[in-house]
Coordinates of C-alpha atoms in Angstrom, one line a residue:
M1 CA 85.1 -81.7 -29.2
T2 CA 82.5 -84.4 -29.4
L3 CA 79.8 -84.9 -27.6
T4 CA 79.8 -88.2 -26.5
C5 CA 76.7 -90.8 -25.7
E6 CA 77.5 -89.9 -21.9
D7 CA 76.5 -86.4 -22.2
R8 CA 74.1 -85.6 -24.1
C9 CA 72.3 -88.2 -21.7
V10 CA 73.9 -85.9 -18.1
I11 CA 72.8 -82.8 -20.7
T12 CA 69.9 -83.6 -20.5
E13 CA 69.0 -85.4 -17.4
L14 CA 70.7 -81.7 -16.3
I15 CA 67.8 -80.1 -18.0
A16 CA 64.8 -82.3 -16.9
M17 CA 66.3 -81.9 -12.8
H18 CA 65.8 -77.7 -12.9
G19 CA 61.9 -79.4 -12.8
H20 CA 62.3 -81.3 -10.3
L21 CA 64.0 -79.2 -8.0
C22 CA 61.7 -76.3 -8.7
D23 CA 58.7 -78.9 -8.4
S24 CA 59.8 -80.3 -4.9
G25 CA 61.4 -76.8 -3.3
E26 CA 65.2 -77.2 -3.0
L27 CA 66.2 -73.9 -4.8
D28 CA 69.1 -74.5 -2.7
R29 CA 70.1 -76.9 -5.2
L30 CA 69.8 -74.6 -8.4
D31 CA 73.9 -74.9 -8.2
E32 CA 73.5 -79.0 -9.3
V33 CA 72.0 -77.3 -12.3
F34 CA 73.0 -73.5 -13.2
T35 CA 77.0 -72.4 -13.4
T36 CA 76.8 -69.7 -10.1
D37 CA 77.0 -66.9 -12.5
V38 CA 73.9 -67.9 -14.4
T39 CA 71.9 -65.0 -16.8
Y40 CA 68.9 -66.3 -16.5
D41 CA 66.1 -64.5 -18.8
V42 CA 62.4 -64.8 -18.1
T43 CA 61.5 -60.7 -19.8
D44 CA 59.4 -62.5 -21.9
F45 CA 57.3 -63.1 -18.9
G46 CA 57.7 -59.4 -18.3
Y47 CA 60.2 -60.3 -15.8
E48 CA 63.8 -58.5 -14.8
I49 CA 67.1 -60.7 -16.4
L50 CA 68.3 -62.9 -12.9
R51 CA 71.4 -63.3 -12.6
G52 CA 73.2 -65.7 -10.6
V53 CA 72.2 -68.8 -9.1
E54 CA 71.3 -67.0 -5.6
T55 CA 69.4 -64.3 -7.4
C56 CA 67.7 -67.2 -9.4
A57 CA 66.5 -68.8 -5.7
E58 CA 65.5 -65.9 -4.5
A59 CA 63.1 -65.2 -7.1
G60 CA 61.6 -68.9 -7.4
R61 CA 61.1 -68.2 -3.3
A62 CA 59.6 -64.8 -3.5
L63 CA 57.2 -66.2 -6.2
G64 CA 55.7 -68.5 -3.6
E65 CA 52.3 -69.6 -4.4
L66 CA 52.4 -68.5 -8.0
N67 CA 55.0 -71.3 -8.7
P68 CA 53.8 -73.8 -10.7
V69 CA 53.6 -77.4 -8.8
G70 CA 54.8 -79.2 -12.2
H71 CA 57.8 -78.0 -14.2
H72 CA 57.7 -80.9 -17.8
V73 CA 60.3 -80.8 -19.7
T74 CA 60.4 -82.5 -23.1
N75 CA 61.4 -82.8 -26.6
I76 CA 64.9 -81.2 -26.1
V77 CA 67.7 -80.9 -29.2
L78 CA 71.4 -80.6 -28.1
S79 CA 73.9 -79.0 -30.3
E80 CA 77.7 -78.6 -30.2
Q81 CA 79.3 -75.2 -30.7
A82 CA 82.3 -75.1 -32.3
D83 CA 83.5 -72.9 -28.7
G84 CA 82.7 -76.4 -26.9
R85 CA 79.7 -75.0 -25.2
V86 CA 76.1 -76.7 -25.9
H87 CA 73.0 -74.9 -26.9
A88 CA 70.0 -76.5 -25.6
R89 CA 66.3 -76.3 -27.3
A90 CA 63.6 -77.8 -24.7
K91 CA 59.9 -77.6 -24.6
G92 CA 58.1 -77.2 -21.5
I93 CA 54.8 -77.1 -19.7
G94 CA 54.1 -75.8 -16.5
I95 CA 50.9 -76.8 -14.5
R96 CA 49.4 -74.8 -12.0
A97 CA 47.7 -75.2 -8.6
D98 CA 44.6 -74.6 -10.7
G99 CA 45.0 -76.7 -13.1
T100 CA 45.5 -74.2 -15.8
S101 CA 49.2 -74.8 -17.6
G102 CA 51.1 -72.9 -20.7
S103 CA 53.6 -74.3 -22.5
L104 CA 56.9 -73.1 -22.9
T105 CA 60.4 -73.4 -24.4
Y106 CA 64.0 -73.5 -23.5
E107 CA 66.8 -71.3 -24.7
D108 CA 70.0 -73.2 -23.3
I109 CA 74.0 -72.6 -23.4
I110 CA 75.9 -75.4 -21.4
V111 CA 79.5 -75.1 -20.2
R112 CA 81.0 -77.8 -18.8
V113 CA 82.7 -76.4 -15.4
D114 CA 85.1 -78.0 -12.8
Q115 CA 81.6 -79.7 -11.1
G116 CA 80.2 -81.0 -14.3
W117 CA 77.8 -79.3 -17.3
R118 CA 76.0 -76.1 -15.9
I119 CA 73.0 -73.9 -17.7
S120 CA 75.2 -70.2 -18.3
H121 CA 71.9 -69.2 -19.6
R122 CA 69.2 -69.8 -20.2
K123 CA 66.0 -67.7 -21.9
V124 CA 62.3 -69.0 -20.8
L125 CA 60.4 -68.3 -24.4
A126 CA 56.9 -68.3 -23.5
R127 CA 54.4 -70.2 -26.4
R128 CA 50.6 -68.1 -26.7
V129 CA 49.8 -68.4 -30.1
P130 CA 50.3 -71.3 -32.4
L131 CA 52.9 -72.4 -35.3
G132 CA 55.2 -69.7 -34.3
G133 CA 52.6 -66.9 -34.7

């Protein structure tokens, strides 16, 4: 499979849409970004691995006021995999309500399903030390 320019554009927008949905509280629409059986690994932040899109939405609701007010994504790099999946690596910046911020890396596996491209696995890695520390 060769990723077309259209595929790359759609996948990039897919990754960006996650932040828009979270920041606007539209967690019931996360199935537009993730597969229903998504694995969402936030163990680097001290949380359990989340399994399933509904579990991700529930976790976001439970976090409540501790959620960032802004999820910003940048530096997206896409790599085609031999099995038709796409590996995406992106940088994220989270802005909290008190104005502080944090940096992270998203490591995603993206697959084509009946509804289009969706993230089937996401690992979120905190960036706490300069130069990969």
